[in-house]
Amino acid sequence: MKCPYCSASDSKVIDSRPTEDGEKIRRRRECLKCGRRFTTYEIVERVPIIVVKKDGSREEFDRQKLLGGMLRACEKRPVSYQMLEAAVENIEQAIRAEYEQEVTSIHIGELAMAELKKVDEVAYVRFASVYRQFSDINTFMEELREILNDRTAREQE
Ligand SMILES: [Zn+2]
């Protein structure tokens, strides 16, 4: 690690401690040449999640893309950005807990639908309809009916 003052490459670590959130290690270093002190941070490199798509091709899991799709489903709905970010965080944690490295796009879709269902029913149905691309309209209608039935049942209670 080059000294920011004199560019010498040798330094010694004089203090090393995790940051408050525990995500990084903060190190105080002292340059062996000029004796000035500077700070470096060390972070864990996350192993990427690989998504296997329906056609068998693979791409790296993209949080922003998933968040974007969920945001669109929640357009004009009373769902905050923070709620969706938390939902995406839940999804990523579920994938990391369950899978070694590869996960199917179908499974990610299921996880996203489960999260949206907790947040907003309309957004859930919208997402589900786009996600399944209307290829299975019966399932879509069934789920829509179930949601409506649920609501009617609740109103009658
Ligand atoms: Zn130096």
XYZ file of C-alpha atoms and ligand atoms in Angstrom:
158
model
C 0.000 0.000 0.000
C 1.647 3.225 -1.168
C 2.067 6.075 1.301
C -0.224 8.955 0.217
C 2.459 11.505 1.188
C 5.720 10.168 -0.222
C 4.572 7.141 -2.286
C 6.908 4.770 -0.495
C 5.508 1.247 -0.542
C 6.524 0.046 2.903
C 4.414 0.747 5.948
C 3.621 -0.928 9.217
C 0.183 -1.446 10.733
C -0.105 0.297 14.083
C -3.811 -0.276 14.747
C -6.463 -2.536 13.263
C -10.132 -2.643 14.174
C -13.524 -3.349 12.594
C -15.778 -0.422 11.675
C -19.043 0.013 13.601
C -21.129 -1.935 11.100
C -18.580 -4.754 11.120
C -18.342 -4.665 7.337
C -14.817 -3.304 7.100
C -11.483 -3.397 8.876
C -9.903 -0.039 9.447
C -6.108 -0.024 9.664
C -3.857 2.790 10.788
C -0.502 2.569 9.064
C 2.772 4.318 9.504
C 5.029 4.920 6.525
C 8.489 3.441 7.118
C 10.127 6.125 5.002
C 8.526 9.437 6.042
C 6.918 8.301 9.280
C 3.518 9.829 8.492
C 0.319 7.982 9.299
C -2.587 7.083 7.041
C -5.676 4.862 7.080
C -6.669 1.956 4.872
C -9.878 -0.069 4.800
C -10.188 -3.733 4.064
C -13.488 -5.207 2.818
C -14.578 -8.764 2.116
C -14.976 -9.514 -1.544
C -18.425 -10.972 -2.033
C -18.723 -14.115 -4.106
C -21.009 -13.273 -7.024
C -24.327 -15.079 -7.365
C -24.770 -16.595 -10.810
C -28.293 -16.669 -12.234
C -29.242 -19.494 -14.580
C -31.874 -18.223 -16.992
C -34.677 -20.190 -18.610
C -32.657 -20.739 -21.784
C -29.720 -22.062 -19.764
C -27.541 -18.985 -20.200
C -25.938 -17.452 -17.128
C -25.446 -13.949 -15.841
C -24.362 -12.338 -12.622
C -27.132 -11.533 -10.142
C -27.963 -7.851 -10.422
C -29.580 -6.290 -7.359
C -30.412 -3.069 -9.200
C -32.185 -4.903 -11.979
C -34.342 -6.824 -9.509
C -35.044 -3.661 -7.532
C -35.995 -1.900 -10.788
C -38.509 -4.597 -11.696
C -40.053 -4.463 -8.241
C -40.197 -0.654 -8.323
C -42.127 -0.778 -11.596
C -44.601 -3.225 -10.065
C -45.114 -0.786 -7.175
C -45.763 2.281 -9.327
C -48.410 4.490 -7.697
C -48.694 2.087 -4.790
C -48.058 3.047 -1.154
C -44.705 1.245 -1.052
C -41.526 3.081 -0.117
C -38.137 2.649 -1.750
C -36.772 1.551 1.618
C -39.331 -1.249 1.856
C -38.270 -2.538 -1.548
C -34.580 -2.287 -0.728
C -35.219 -4.322 2.405
C -37.132 -6.865 0.308
C -34.236 -7.179 -2.143
C -31.847 -7.595 0.798
C -34.053 -10.437 2.108
C -34.003 -12.098 -1.297
C -30.233 -11.876 -1.602
C -29.761 -13.284 1.885
C -32.156 -16.139 1.150
C -30.213 -17.017 -2.000
C -26.863 -16.879 -0.209
C -28.180 -19.034 2.614
C -29.658 -21.669 0.288
C -27.335 -21.887 -2.658
C -23.675 -22.497 -3.243
C -23.292 -20.112 -6.121
C -25.893 -20.695 -8.804
C -29.605 -20.023 -8.609
C -32.290 -20.204 -11.302
C -34.047 -17.037 -12.466
C -37.309 -18.877 -11.781
C -36.427 -19.197 -8.110
C -35.475 -15.527 -7.849
C -38.865 -14.661 -9.363
C -40.609 -16.798 -6.751
C -38.671 -15.120 -3.938
C -39.486 -11.671 -5.325
C -43.179 -12.528 -5.543
C -43.191 -13.819 -1.965
C -41.620 -10.553 -0.771
C -44.018 -8.386 -2.760
C -46.982 -10.343 -1.454
C -45.991 -9.267 2.063
C -45.666 -5.631 0.970
C -48.543 -4.935 -1.415
C -51.070 -7.260 -3.044
C -51.591 -5.184 -6.174
C -47.851 -4.885 -6.747
C -47.574 -8.611 -6.246
C -50.173 -9.389 -8.908
C -48.577 -6.928 -11.341
C -45.150 -8.420 -10.836
C -46.482 -11.952 -11.096
C -48.242 -11.182 -14.371
C -45.144 -9.657 -15.949
C -42.873 -12.289 -14.524
C -44.916 -15.150 -15.886
C -45.452 -13.224 -19.106
C -49.057 -14.336 -19.194
C -47.887 -17.739 -20.414
C -49.941 -19.239 -17.641
C -53.014 -17.076 -17.484
C -54.959 -19.650 -15.453
C -52.527 -19.565 -12.572
C -52.547 -15.806 -12.742
C -56.351 -15.644 -12.614
C -56.457 -18.180 -9.808
C -54.094 -16.139 -7.718
C -55.999 -12.997 -8.465
C -59.198 -14.715 -7.388
C -57.573 -15.979 -4.204
C -56.488 -12.486 -3.300
C -59.964 -11.123 -3.972
C -61.539 -13.943 -1.960
C -59.177 -13.240 0.910
C -60.212 -9.633 0.862
C -63.924 -10.445 0.770
C -63.491 -12.897 3.628
C -61.685 -10.286 5.675
C -64.348 -7.687 5.027
C -67.034 -10.063 6.227
C -65.253 -10.830 9.501
Zn 5.644 8.177 3.392
